[in-house]
mmCIF file of C-alpha atoms in Angstrom:
data_model
loop_
_atom_site.group_PDB
_atom_site.id
_atom_site.type_symbol
_atom_site.label_atom_id
_atom_site.label_comp_id
_atom_site.label_asym_id
_atom_site.label_seq_id
_atom_site.Cartn_x
_atom_site.Cartn_y
_atom_site.Cartn_z
ATOM 1 C CA MET M 298 3.185 -47.898 6.545
ATOM 2 C CA SER M 299 6.972 -47.844 7.094
ATOM 3 C CA VAL M 300 8.783 -45.150 9.093
ATOM 4 C CA ARG M 301 10.499 -43.849 5.924
ATOM 5 C CA ARG M 302 7.180 -43.480 4.092
ATOM 6 C CA ILE M 303 5.784 -41.539 7.043
ATOM 7 C CA GLN M 304 8.853 -39.266 7.041
ATOM 8 C CA ASN M 305 8.495 -38.690 3.291
ATOM 9 C CA PHE M 306 4.807 -37.844 3.723
ATOM 10 C CA PHE M 307 5.500 -35.162 6.340
ATOM 11 C CA GLU M 308 8.444 -33.807 4.327
ATOM 12 C CA GLU M 309 6.190 -33.333 1.279
ATOM 13 C CA LYS M 310 3.580 -31.596 3.443
ATOM 14 C CA ARG M 311 6.243 -29.332 4.947
ATOM 15 C CA LYS M 312 7.431 -28.265 1.464
ATOM 16 C CA GLU M 313 3.822 -27.656 0.415
ATOM 17 C CA TRP M 314 3.016 -25.507 3.466
ATOM 18 C CA TYR M 315 6.252 -23.487 3.380
ATOM 19 C CA SER M 316 6.609 -23.131 -0.383
ATOM 20 C CA ASP M 317 8.134 -19.914 -1.807
ATOM 21 C CA ASP M 318 5.388 -17.510 -2.899
ATOM 22 C CA THR M 319 7.663 -14.820 -4.401
ATOM 23 C CA ASP M 320 6.236 -15.440 -7.898
ATOM 24 C CA LEU M 321 2.811 -14.353 -6.600
ATOM 25 C CA TRP M 322 3.943 -11.083 -4.999
ATOM 26 C CA ASP M 323 2.882 -9.045 -8.046
ATOM 27 C CA GLU M 324 -0.651 -10.546 -7.972
ATOM 28 C CA VAL M 325 -3.143 -8.448 -6.015
ATOM 29 C CA VAL M 326 -6.126 -10.407 -4.691
ATOM 30 C CA TYR M 327 -9.514 -8.799 -4.041
ATOM 31 C CA ASP M 328 -11.927 -11.103 -2.268
ATOM 32 C CA HIS M 329 -14.438 -9.615 0.156
ATOM 33 C CA GLU M 330 -16.215 -12.945 0.613
ATOM 34 C CA ASP M 331 -13.936 -13.737 3.550
ATOM 35 C CA VAL M 332 -14.414 -10.262 5.051
ATOM 36 C CA ALA M 333 -17.043 -9.770 7.742
ATOM 37 C CA ILE M 334 -18.946 -7.157 5.732
ATOM 38 C CA HIS M 335 -21.670 -6.859 8.337
ATOM 39 C CA ASN M 336 -19.041 -5.935 10.903
ATOM 40 C CA LYS M 337 -18.759 -2.136 10.655
ATOM 41 C CA GLU M 338 -15.105 -1.970 11.657
ATOM 42 C CA GLU M 339 -14.041 -4.747 9.270
ATOM 43 C CA ARG M 340 -16.170 -3.303 6.457
ATOM 44 C CA ARG M 341 -14.818 0.247 6.783
ATOM 45 C CA LYS M 342 -11.273 -1.016 7.114
ATOM 46 C CA TYR M 343 -11.557 -3.110 3.951
ATOM 47 C CA VAL M 344 -13.126 -0.273 1.911
ATOM 48 C CA LYS M 345 -10.471 2.183 3.145
ATOM 49 C CA GLU M 346 -7.758 -0.284 2.123
ATOM 50 C CA CYS M 347 -9.203 -0.391 -1.402
ATOM 51 C CA LEU M 348 -9.506 3.408 -1.545
ATOM 52 C CA GLY M 349 -5.946 3.762 -0.272
ATOM 53 C CA GLN M 350 -4.725 1.468 -3.039
ATOM 54 C CA MET M 351 -6.602 3.625 -5.555
ATOM 55 C CA ARG M 352 -4.941 6.756 -4.173
ATOM 56 C CA ASP M 353 -1.452 5.189 -4.189
ATOM 57 C CA ALA M 354 -1.925 4.010 -7.764
ATOM 58 C CA SER M 355 -3.154 7.460 -8.836
ATOM 59 C CA ASP M 356 -0.155 9.188 -7.221
ATOM 60 C CA THR M 357 2.224 6.770 -8.919
ATOM 61 C CA ILE M 358 0.569 7.376 -12.296
ATOM 62 C CA ASP M 359 0.899 11.166 -11.893
ATOM 63 C CA GLU M 360 4.605 10.794 -11.160
ATOM 64 C CA LEU M 361 5.191 8.437 -14.075
ATOM 65 C CA MET M 362 3.309 10.558 -16.595
ATOM 66 C CA GLY M 363 5.819 13.418 -16.268
ATOM 67 C CA GLU M 364 8.725 11.140 -17.149
ATOM 68 C CA TYR M 365 6.634 9.499 -19.862
ATOM 69 C CA SER M 366 5.962 12.914 -21.431
ATOM 70 C CA THR M 367 9.684 13.740 -21.375
ATOM 71 C CA VAL M 368 10.676 10.462 -23.049
ATOM 72 C CA THR M 369 7.939 10.960 -25.653
ATOM 73 C CA GLY M 370 9.340 14.441 -26.317
ATOM 74 C CA TYR M 371 12.790 12.951 -26.983
ATOM 75 C CA LEU M 372 11.270 10.527 -29.485
ATOM 76 C CA ALA M 373 9.412 13.415 -31.144
ATOM 77 C CA ASP M 374 12.760 15.210 -31.544
ATOM 78 C CA ILE M 375 14.174 12.173 -33.363
ATOM 79 C CA GLU M 376 11.205 12.204 -35.721
ATOM 80 C CA GLU M 377 11.803 15.922 -36.317
ATOM 81 C CA PHE M 378 15.405 15.178 -37.333
ATOM 82 C CA GLU M 379 14.203 12.477 -39.722
ATOM 83 C CA ARG M 380 11.826 14.938 -41.400
ATOM 84 C CA LEU M 381 14.596 17.427 -42.190
ATOM 85 C CA PRO M 382 15.458 17.908 -45.880
ATOM 86 C CA ASP M 383 18.774 16.353 -46.914
ATOM 87 C CA SER M 384 20.428 19.743 -47.380
ATOM 88 C CA GLU M 385 19.468 20.966 -43.897
ATOM 89 C CA LEU M 386 20.403 17.661 -42.300
ATOM 90 C CA LYS M 387 23.767 17.755 -44.074
ATOM 91 C CA HIS M 388 24.419 21.285 -42.780
ATOM 92 C CA LEU M 389 23.324 20.329 -39.261
ATOM 93 C CA ARG M 390 25.619 17.310 -39.335
ATOM 94 C CA GLU M 391 28.514 19.519 -40.411
ATOM 95 C CA VAL M 392 27.910 21.758 -37.409
ATOM 96 C CA CYS M 393 27.662 18.675 -35.202
ATOM 97 C CA ARG M 394 30.903 17.319 -36.657
ATOM 98 C CA GLY M 395 32.584 20.600 -35.738
ATOM 99 C CA VAL M 396 31.414 20.169 -32.164
ATOM 100 C CA ASP M 397 32.414 16.526 -32.209
ATOM 101 C CA ASN M 398 35.893 17.162 -33.626
ATOM 102 C CA LEU M 399 36.648 19.940 -31.162
ATOM 103 C CA THR M 400 35.465 17.757 -28.311
ATOM 104 C CA GLU M 401 37.780 14.946 -29.378
ATOM 105 C CA GLU M 402 40.679 17.390 -29.762
ATOM 106 C CA GLN M 403 39.982 18.751 -26.313
ATOM 107 C CA GLU M 404 40.039 15.252 -24.822
ATOM 108 C CA ASP M 405 43.137 14.078 -26.686
ATOM 109 C CA TYR M 406 45.887 15.135 -24.339
ATOM 110 C CA GLU M 407 49.253 13.507 -23.651
ATOM 111 C CA ASN M 408 49.601 10.830 -20.942
ATOM 112 C CA ARG M 409 45.892 10.864 -20.206
ATOM 113 C CA GLU M 410 44.743 8.207 -17.806
ATOM 114 C CA CYS M 411 41.700 6.537 -19.284
ATOM 115 C CA ARG M 412 39.252 6.170 -16.434
ATOM 116 C CA MET M 413 36.182 5.342 -18.496
ATOM 117 C CA SER M 414 35.135 4.620 -22.076
ATOM 118 C CA ASP M 415 33.563 7.237 -24.327
ATOM 119 C CA ASP M 416 30.265 5.357 -24.219
ATOM 120 C CA GLU M 417 30.220 5.485 -20.428
ATOM 121 C CA TYR M 418 31.333 9.119 -20.427
ATOM 122 C CA TYR M 419 28.684 10.321 -22.848
ATOM 123 C CA ASN M 420 26.033 8.172 -21.246
ATOM 124 C CA ILE M 421 26.647 9.923 -17.927
ATOM 125 C CA LYS M 422 27.156 13.296 -19.579
ATOM 126 C CA ALA M 423 23.777 13.109 -21.295
ATOM 127 C CA ARG M 424 22.215 12.693 -17.834
ATOM 128 C CA GLU M 425 24.682 14.685 -15.783
ATOM 129 C CA ASP M 426 21.998 16.724 -14.049
ATOM 130 C CA GLU M 427 20.098 13.567 -13.130
ATOM 131 C CA VAL M 428 22.831 11.150 -12.053
ATOM 132 C CA GLU M 429 23.180 12.146 -8.391
ATOM 133 C CA GLU M 430 19.429 12.120 -8.038
ATOM 134 C CA GLY M 431 19.408 8.800 -9.901
ATOM 135 C CA ILE M 432 21.984 7.339 -7.489
ATOM 136 C CA ASN M 433 19.867 8.431 -4.534
ATOM 137 C CA LYS M 434 16.722 7.053 -6.156
ATOM 138 C CA ILE M 435 18.343 3.686 -6.900
ATOM 139 C CA ASP M 436 19.863 3.514 -3.401
ATOM 140 C CA GLU M 437 16.523 4.298 -1.834
ATOM 141 C CA ALA M 438 14.673 1.859 -4.097
ATOM 142 C CA GLU M 439 17.200 -0.944 -3.479
ATOM 143 C CA ASN M 440 17.027 -0.452 0.285
ATOM 144 C CA HIS M 441 13.245 -0.311 0.053
ATOM 145 C CA ARG M 442 13.250 -3.539 -1.956
ATOM 146 C CA VAL M 443 15.158 -5.324 0.813
ATOM 147 C CA LEU M 444 12.600 -4.158 3.369
ATOM 148 C CA ILE M 445 9.681 -5.109 1.116
ATOM 149 C CA LYS M 446 11.083 -8.614 0.564
ATOM 150 C CA LYS M 447 11.539 -9.005 4.308
ATOM 151 C CA ASP M 448 7.942 -7.910 4.848
ATOM 152 C CA LEU M 449 6.654 -10.305 2.196
ATOM 153 C CA LYS M 450 8.747 -13.153 3.577
ATOM 154 C CA ARG M 451 7.517 -12.404 7.071
ATOM 155 C CA LEU M 452 3.903 -12.311 5.882
ATOM 156 C CA ASP M 453 4.425 -15.589 4.001
ATOM 157 C CA ASN M 454 5.851 -17.185 7.140
ATOM 158 C CA GLU M 455 2.987 -15.846 9.248
ATOM 159 C CA LYS M 456 0.492 -17.163 6.722
ATOM 160 C CA SER M 457 2.160 -20.594 6.723
ATOM 161 C CA ALA M 458 2.159 -20.628 10.523
ATOM 162 C CA TYR M 459 -1.531 -19.696 10.583
ATOM 163 C CA ARG M 460 -2.337 -22.407 8.035
ATOM 164 C CA TYR M 461 -0.349 -24.984 9.987
ATOM 165 C CA ARG M 462 -2.084 -24.086 13.253
ATOM 166 C CA GLN M 463 -5.450 -24.048 11.453
ATOM 167 C CA ARG M 464 -4.897 -27.640 10.295
ATOM 168 C CA GLU M 465 -3.824 -28.661 13.789
ATOM 169 C CA LEU M 466 -6.976 -27.209 15.336
ATOM 170 C CA MET M 467 -9.254 -28.759 12.726
ATOM 171 C CA ASN M 468 -7.650 -32.167 13.313
ATOM 172 C CA GLU M 469 -7.909 -31.681 17.069
ATOM 173 C CA GLN M 470 -11.602 -30.816 16.845
ATOM 174 C CA ALA M 471 -12.242 -33.836 14.646
ATOM 175 C CA ASN M 472 -10.447 -35.984 17.229
ATOM 176 C CA LEU M 473 -12.491 -34.436 20.043
ATOM 177 C CA LYS M 474 -15.711 -35.305 18.226
ATOM 178 C CA GLY M 475 -14.492 -38.864 17.877
ATOM 179 C CA MET M 476 -13.524 -38.885 21.538
ATOM 180 C CA VAL M 477 -17.053 -37.818 22.537
ATOM 181 C CA TYR M 478 -18.574 -40.665 20.542
ATOM 182 C CA ILE M 479 -16.135 -43.131 22.094
ATOM 183 C CA VAL M 480 -16.842 -41.873 25.628
ATOM 184 C CA LEU M 481 -20.595 -42.046 25.082
ATOM 185 C CA GLY M 482 -20.267 -45.542 23.676
ATOM 186 C CA ALA M 483 -18.039 -46.617 26.550
ATOM 187 C CA LEU M 484 -20.480 -45.156 29.072
ATOM 188 C CA GLY M 485 -23.326 -47.025 27.431
ATOM 189 C CA VAL M 486 -21.442 -50.318 27.608
ATOM 190 C CA CYS M 487 -20.295 -49.620 31.163
ATOM 191 C CA PHE M 488 -23.797 -48.767 32.362
ATOM 192 C CA ALA M 489 -25.194 -51.871 30.677
ATOM 193 C CA ILE M 490 -22.678 -54.054 32.515
ATOM 194 C CA LEU M 491 -23.383 -52.280 35.802
ATOM 195 C CA PHE M 492 -27.144 -52.707 35.331
ATOM 196 C CA PHE M 493 -26.592 -56.404 34.731
ATOM 197 C CA LEU M 494 -24.444 -56.696 37.852
ATOM 198 C CA GLN M 495 -26.862 -54.638 39.947
ATOM 199 C CA PHE M 496 -30.140 -56.197 38.903
ATOM 200 C CA GLY M 497 -29.142 -59.438 37.270
ATOM 201 C CA LEU M 498 -26.516 -60.721 39.684
ATOM 202 C CA LYS M 499 -27.690 -58.635 42.664
ATOM 203 C CA PHE M 500 -24.255 -57.026 43.177
ATOM 204 C CA ASP M 501 -24.001 -53.617 44.778
ATOM 205 C CA ALA M 502 -22.792 -51.513 41.790
ATOM 206 C CA LYS M 503 -23.612 -48.067 43.131
ATOM 207 C CA ILE M 504 -19.988 -47.079 43.414
ATOM 208 C CA GLY M 505 -19.423 -48.278 39.849
ATOM 209 C CA PHE M 506 -22.312 -46.132 38.629
ATOM 210 C CA LEU M 507 -20.855 -43.139 40.459
ATOM 211 C CA VAL M 508 -17.312 -43.673 39.146
ATOM 212 C CA ALA M 509 -18.550 -44.195 35.581
ATOM 213 C CA ALA M 510 -20.744 -41.094 35.732
ATOM 214 C CA ILE M 511 -17.929 -38.934 37.128
ATOM 215 C CA ALA M 512 -15.384 -40.241 34.612
ATOM 216 C CA GLY M 513 -17.782 -39.799 31.695
ATOM 217 C CA ALA M 514 -18.783 -36.306 32.803
ATOM 218 C CA ALA M 515 -15.144 -35.292 33.251
ATOM 219 C CA ALA M 516 -14.246 -36.574 29.790
ATOM 220 C CA LEU M 517 -17.204 -34.811 28.173
ATOM 221 C CA VAL M 518 -16.494 -31.542 29.995
ATOM 222 C CA PHE M 519 -12.843 -31.750 28.957
ATOM 223 C CA ALA M 520 -13.835 -32.332 25.319
ATOM 224 C CA PHE M 521 -16.399 -29.510 25.425
ATOM 225 C CA VAL M 522 -13.932 -27.001 26.868
ATOM 226 C CA ARG M 523 -11.182 -27.966 24.425
ATOM 227 C CA TYR M 524 -13.598 -27.815 21.496
ATOM 228 C CA ASN M 525 -14.851 -24.333 22.454
ATOM 229 C CA ASN M 526 -11.307 -23.075 22.970
ATOM 230 C CA GLY M 527 -10.328 -24.459 19.579
ATOM 231 C CA SER M 528 -13.340 -22.818 17.926
ATOM 232 C CA ARG M 529 -12.418 -19.433 19.375
ATOM 233 C CA GLU M 530 -8.822 -19.852 18.266
ATOM 234 C CA LEU M 531 -9.938 -20.886 14.763
ATOM 235 C CA SER M 532 -12.075 -17.751 14.527
ATOM 236 C CA GLY M 533 -9.080 -15.649 15.511
ATOM 237 C CA ILE M 534 -6.904 -17.424 12.947
ATOM 238 C CA ASN M 535 -9.435 -16.734 10.182
ATOM 239 C CA ARG M 536 -9.462 -13.043 11.099
ATOM 240 C CA GLY M 537 -5.693 -13.064 11.115
ATOM 241 C CA LEU M 538 -5.579 -14.644 7.654
ATOM 242 C CA ASN M 539 -7.932 -11.965 6.299
ATOM 243 C CA ARG M 540 -5.717 -9.292 7.807
ATOM 244 C CA LEU M 541 -2.629 -10.887 6.241
ATOM 245 C CA ILE M 542 -4.307 -10.910 2.811
ATOM 246 C CA GLN M 543 -4.949 -7.157 3.042
ATOM 247 C CA LEU M 544 -1.437 -6.442 4.236
ATOM 248 C CA LYS M 545 0.015 -8.651 1.542
ATOM 249 C CA ASN M 546 -1.982 -6.906 -1.183
ATOM 250 C CA THR M 547 -0.607 -3.538 -0.091
ATOM 251 C CA VAL M 548 2.967 -4.832 0.099
ATOM 252 C CA LYS M 549 2.611 -6.620 -3.260
ATOM 253 C CA ILE M 550 1.710 -3.327 -4.953
ATOM 254 C CA ARG M 551 4.765 -1.717 -3.401
ATOM 255 C CA TYR M 552 6.896 -4.656 -4.526
ATOM 256 C CA VAL M 553 5.727 -4.445 -8.148
ATOM 257 C CA ASN M 554 6.126 -0.658 -8.297
ATOM 258 C CA ASN M 555 9.538 -0.882 -6.649
ATOM 259 C CA THR M 556 10.713 -3.602 -9.061
ATOM 260 C CA ALA M 557 9.413 -1.693 -12.076
ATOM 261 C CA LEU M 558 11.095 1.514 -10.874
ATOM 262 C CA LEU M 559 14.443 -0.248 -10.400
ATOM 263 C CA ASP M 560 14.203 -1.958 -13.792
ATOM 264 C CA TYR M 561 13.479 1.385 -15.418
ATOM 265 C CA LEU M 562 16.362 3.160 -13.634
ATOM 266 C CA TYR M 563 18.781 0.350 -14.532
ATOM 267 C CA VAL M 564 17.751 0.640 -18.186
ATOM 268 C CA LYS M 565 17.931 4.421 -18.068
ATOM 269 C CA TYR M 566 21.465 4.560 -16.647
ATOM 270 C CA LYS M 567 22.654 1.260 -18.205
ATOM 271 C CA VAL M 568 23.827 -0.185 -14.896
ATOM 272 C CA LYS M 569 23.134 -3.226 -12.757
ATOM 273 C CA ASP M 570 22.958 -1.490 -9.377
ATOM 274 C CA SER M 571 23.628 1.775 -7.555
ATOM 275 C CA LYS M 572 27.189 0.720 -6.742
ATOM 276 C CA GLN M 573 28.050 0.539 -10.431
ATOM 277 C CA LEU M 574 26.391 3.894 -11.176
ATOM 278 C CA ARG M 575 28.171 5.554 -8.254
ATOM 279 C CA ALA M 576 31.536 4.214 -9.469
ATOM 280 C CA MET M 577 30.782 5.459 -12.988
ATOM 281 C CA TRP M 578 29.770 8.839 -11.593
ATOM 282 C CA ASP M 579 33.002 9.169 -9.567
ATOM 283 C CA ARG M 580 35.117 8.232 -12.590
ATOM 284 C CA TYR M 581 33.138 10.652 -14.721
ATOM 285 C CA LYS M 582 33.791 13.573 -12.380
ATOM 286 C CA GLU M 583 37.541 12.874 -12.360
ATOM 287 C CA GLU M 584 37.601 12.449 -16.115
ATOM 288 C CA LYS M 585 35.666 15.641 -16.683
ATOM 289 C CA GLU M 586 37.981 17.608 -14.419
ATOM 290 C CA GLU M 587 41.059 16.447 -16.352
ATOM 291 C CA ARG M 588 39.448 17.089 -19.696
ATOM 292 C CA LEU M 589 38.558 20.610 -18.638
ATOM 293 C CA ARG M 590 42.052 21.184 -17.297
ATOM 294 C CA TYR M 591 43.630 20.311 -20.625
ATOM 295 C CA ASN M 592 40.966 21.973 -22.684
ATOM 296 C CA ARG M 593 42.978 24.111 -25.107
ATOM 297 C CA THR M 594 40.059 24.891 -27.386
ATOM 298 C CA LYS M 595 37.318 25.676 -24.902
ATOM 299 C CA ALA M 596 36.390 29.024 -26.368
ATOM 300 C CA GLU M 597 36.153 27.649 -29.893
ATOM 301 C CA LEU M 598 34.159 24.667 -28.715
ATOM 302 C CA ASP M 599 31.742 26.890 -26.800
ATOM 303 C CA GLY M 600 31.282 29.068 -29.850
ATOM 304 C CA THR M 601 30.605 26.065 -32.042
ATOM 305 C CA LYS M 602 28.083 24.694 -29.579
ATOM 306 C CA LYS M 603 26.308 28.043 -29.527
ATOM 307 C CA ASN M 604 26.139 27.837 -33.282
ATOM 308 C CA LEU M 605 24.659 24.348 -32.983
ATOM 309 C CA ALA M 606 22.120 25.608 -30.448
ATOM 310 C CA ARG M 607 21.061 28.314 -32.888
ATOM 311 C CA GLU M 608 20.729 25.696 -35.611
ATOM 312 C CA LEU M 609 18.663 23.454 -33.354
ATOM 313 C CA SER M 610 16.420 26.357 -32.354
ATOM 314 C CA LYS M 611 15.328 26.628 -35.988
ATOM 315 C CA TYR M 612 13.516 23.319 -35.704
ATOM 316 C CA ASN M 613 10.477 22.241 -33.758
ATOM 317 C CA LEU M 614 12.390 20.347 -31.078
ATOM 318 C CA LYS M 615 10.886 19.613 -27.681
ATOM 319 C CA TYR M 616 14.238 19.468 -25.908
ATOM 320 C CA PRO M 617 16.907 21.082 -28.127
ATOM 321 C CA GLU M 618 19.336 21.385 -25.205
ATOM 322 C CA ARG M 619 19.526 17.575 -24.943
ATOM 323 C CA TRP M 620 20.953 17.247 -28.445
ATOM 324 C CA LEU M 621 23.889 19.528 -27.725
ATOM 325 C CA ASN M 622 25.471 16.509 -26.043
ATOM 326 C CA GLN M 623 24.061 13.983 -28.530
ATOM 327 C CA THR M 624 25.848 15.137 -31.683
ATOM 328 C CA LYS M 625 27.036 11.620 -32.499
ATOM 329 C CA ALA M 626 23.429 10.521 -32.764
ATOM 330 C CA ILE M 627 22.678 13.355 -35.202
ATOM 331 C CA ILE M 628 25.763 12.559 -37.286
ATOM 332 C CA ASP M 629 25.426 8.778 -37.321
ATOM 333 C CA SER M 630 22.015 7.292 -38.064
ATOM 334 C CA ARG M 631 23.083 4.026 -36.420
ATOM 335 C CA GLU M 632 23.760 5.890 -33.196
ATOM 336 C CA MET M 633 20.353 7.538 -33.500
ATOM 337 C CA VAL M 634 18.771 4.093 -33.855
ATOM 338 C CA GLU M 635 20.368 3.056 -30.567
ATOM 339 C CA VAL M 636 19.105 6.212 -28.847
ATOM 340 C CA ARG M 637 15.622 5.548 -30.200
ATOM 341 C CA HIS M 638 15.755 1.945 -29.015
ATOM 342 C CA GLU M 639 16.753 3.064 -25.531
ATOM 343 C CA LEU M 640 13.971 5.659 -25.390
ATOM 344 C CA ILE M 641 11.389 3.167 -26.634
ATOM 345 C CA SER M 642 12.535 0.700 -23.971
ATOM 346 C CA ARG M 643 12.187 3.392 -21.319
ATOM 347 C CA ARG M 644 8.756 4.433 -22.555
ATOM 348 C CA HIS M 645 7.607 0.803 -22.708
ATOM 349 C CA ALA M 646 8.741 0.281 -19.126
ATOM 350 C CA LEU M 647 6.860 3.421 -18.069
ATOM 351 C CA ARG M 648 3.748 2.437 -20.039
ATOM 352 C CA LYS M 649 3.740 -1.003 -18.460
ATOM 353 C CA GLN M 650 3.992 0.469 -14.975
ATOM 354 C CA ILE M 651 1.298 3.066 -15.733
ATOM 355 C CA ASP M 652 -1.050 0.364 -17.075
ATOM 356 C CA TYR M 653 -0.392 -1.799 -14.046
ATOM 357 C CA ASN M 654 -1.337 1.024 -11.678
ATOM 358 C CA LYS M 655 -4.408 1.866 -13.756
ATOM 359 C CA GLU M 656 -5.474 -1.763 -13.453
ATOM 360 C CA ILE M 657 -4.883 -1.653 -9.688
ATOM 361 C CA ALA M 658 -7.011 1.498 -9.372
ATOM 362 C CA ALA M 659 -9.768 0.056 -11.579
ATOM 363 C CA ASN M 660 -9.852 -3.277 -9.727
ATOM 364 C CA ALA M 661 -9.943 -1.536 -6.348
ATOM 365 C CA LYS M 662 -12.773 0.706 -7.571
ATOM 366 C CA ASP M 663 -14.685 -2.305 -8.938
ATOM 367 C CA GLU M 664 -14.256 -4.053 -5.601
ATOM 368 C CA VAL M 665 -15.723 -1.081 -3.704
ATOM 369 C CA MET M 666 -18.602 -0.729 -6.155
ATOM 370 C CA ASP M 667 -19.231 -4.474 -6.017
ATOM 371 C CA ILE M 668 -19.572 -4.284 -2.229
ATOM 372 C CA ALA M 669 -21.971 -1.340 -2.580
ATOM 373 C CA ARG M 670 -24.092 -3.279 -5.089
ATOM 374 C CA ASN M 671 -24.110 -6.535 -3.133
ATOM 375 C CA TYR M 672 -24.791 -4.814 0.181
ATOM 376 C CA PRO M 673 -27.056 -1.826 -0.618
ATOM 377 C CA GLU M 674 -27.735 -1.240 3.064
ATOM 378 C CA TYR M 675 -24.142 0.024 3.356
ATOM 379 C CA ALA M 676 -24.127 2.015 0.097
ATOM 380 C CA SER M 677 -24.534 5.406 1.802
ATOM 381 C CA GLU M 678 -21.705 4.657 4.216
ATOM 382 C CA ILE M 679 -19.437 3.580 1.350
ATOM 383 C CA LYS M 680 -20.394 6.728 -0.561
ATOM 384 C CA GLU M 681 -19.277 8.853 2.406
ATOM 385 C CA LEU M 682 -15.955 7.016 2.517
ATOM 386 C CA ILE M 683 -15.470 7.603 -1.221
ATOM 387 C CA GLU M 684 -16.284 11.309 -0.862
ATOM 388 C CA GLY M 685 -13.803 11.589 1.988
ATOM 389 C CA TYR M 686 -11.181 9.867 -0.175
ATOM 390 C CA GLU M 687 -11.827 12.282 -3.064
ATOM 391 C CA LYS M 688 -11.264 15.291 -0.783
ATOM 392 C CA ILE M 689 -7.801 14.121 0.210
#
C-alpha cells in the first residue's frame, strides 16, 4: 500500500469521525438499552431526565397555546367580516375609508422625510405594544441559539473524541491479546531449545531458563496490566457516551424549540433578525413623532375611529381593537387575504411546535413506562418519581 493511499485512508476516517451532526440536532433519541438500569443512580437519573423533558415540553405547550388562541381569534374575526351582509360590509368599509383618508391626510405634510414605507409602518403599528418585547425575545433567543450551537458543537466534539479513544483502546487490547499469544509461543520455542541444550547437548542452560522465565513473566504482566487499565478506561468511556447522549437529547430539544421560536418571531414581525426589527422600531418611533406633530386633523380622526369602534362592537369580533389599525384589510379584500395568509402561517408554525412538544412528552412518557414494564422490580420506584414530578 503506497504512502498516498494510507494518507487518503486516514483522511476519510477523520472526516467520518468528525462529521457535522447539525442535521440530527432536532432528533431526540431514547435508548435505555445502554443505560445501567440495575444501577440505582443511573436508573433514577435517566428516569428524571425523561420526566424533566416531559415537564419542559408541557410548559412550552402551555405558553404556545395562549398565542395560538390569539391567532385563532384573529382568523375568526376575518371569518366574521366575510359573513357580513353586503350592505353592512359596505357601510363598515365607508367608515374604514373615512379613517383611512384622514390618516393619509394627517401623514401628508410638506417636506416630510420618508423614514419607512407604509407597509413597514403599519406592520409595526399593528404590533406596537409587542415590538419592544419582541425585540427582547428575538435578542434573547438569538443569543441563546449561539450558546446552544456551542453546546451542541462541544458535545459533538466530545463524542468524536470519545469514539476515537474508544477505537484506540479496542485496537490496543486486540494488539495486547496478540502480544500474549506471541510471547507464549516464543516462550514455548525458547524453552524447547533450552531443554534440547540442557538435556540433549548437556549444556548448562539454567541461566537461559531463568532469563526466559523472567522476560516472559515481565511481558505477560505488562500485557495484563495494560489490558486491565484499558478495560477500565473503556468502561468509563461507555459511561461518558451515555451521559453525552442524555445531555445531547436535552440540548436538542432546546435547539428545536429555539429555532421554531425564532422562525415564528421572524414571520410575525417580517424581519430577518433582531437588528432589522430594532432599526424598524427606531424609524417607526421617529416617523410616528413627526406624524403626530403635523397632525392637523387629530380630533376628527379620533372621532372617526371611535365611530369605527362602535361599528366593530356590533359584531361578534374576538379582538375588535386590532382592526382599528387594520382598516386597509377591511376595505381591500386582497389585503385581507394577505393578513389571513400571515395568520395561517403563524398558526401553522405554532401548531408544528406544539405537536413537536407533544411528541416529545409522549415519547418520554413511553420511555418511562417501557422501563417500568421491562423492569417490574423497579416499577414502584419509578411510580414514586412520577408522583414527585406531578407535584412540581
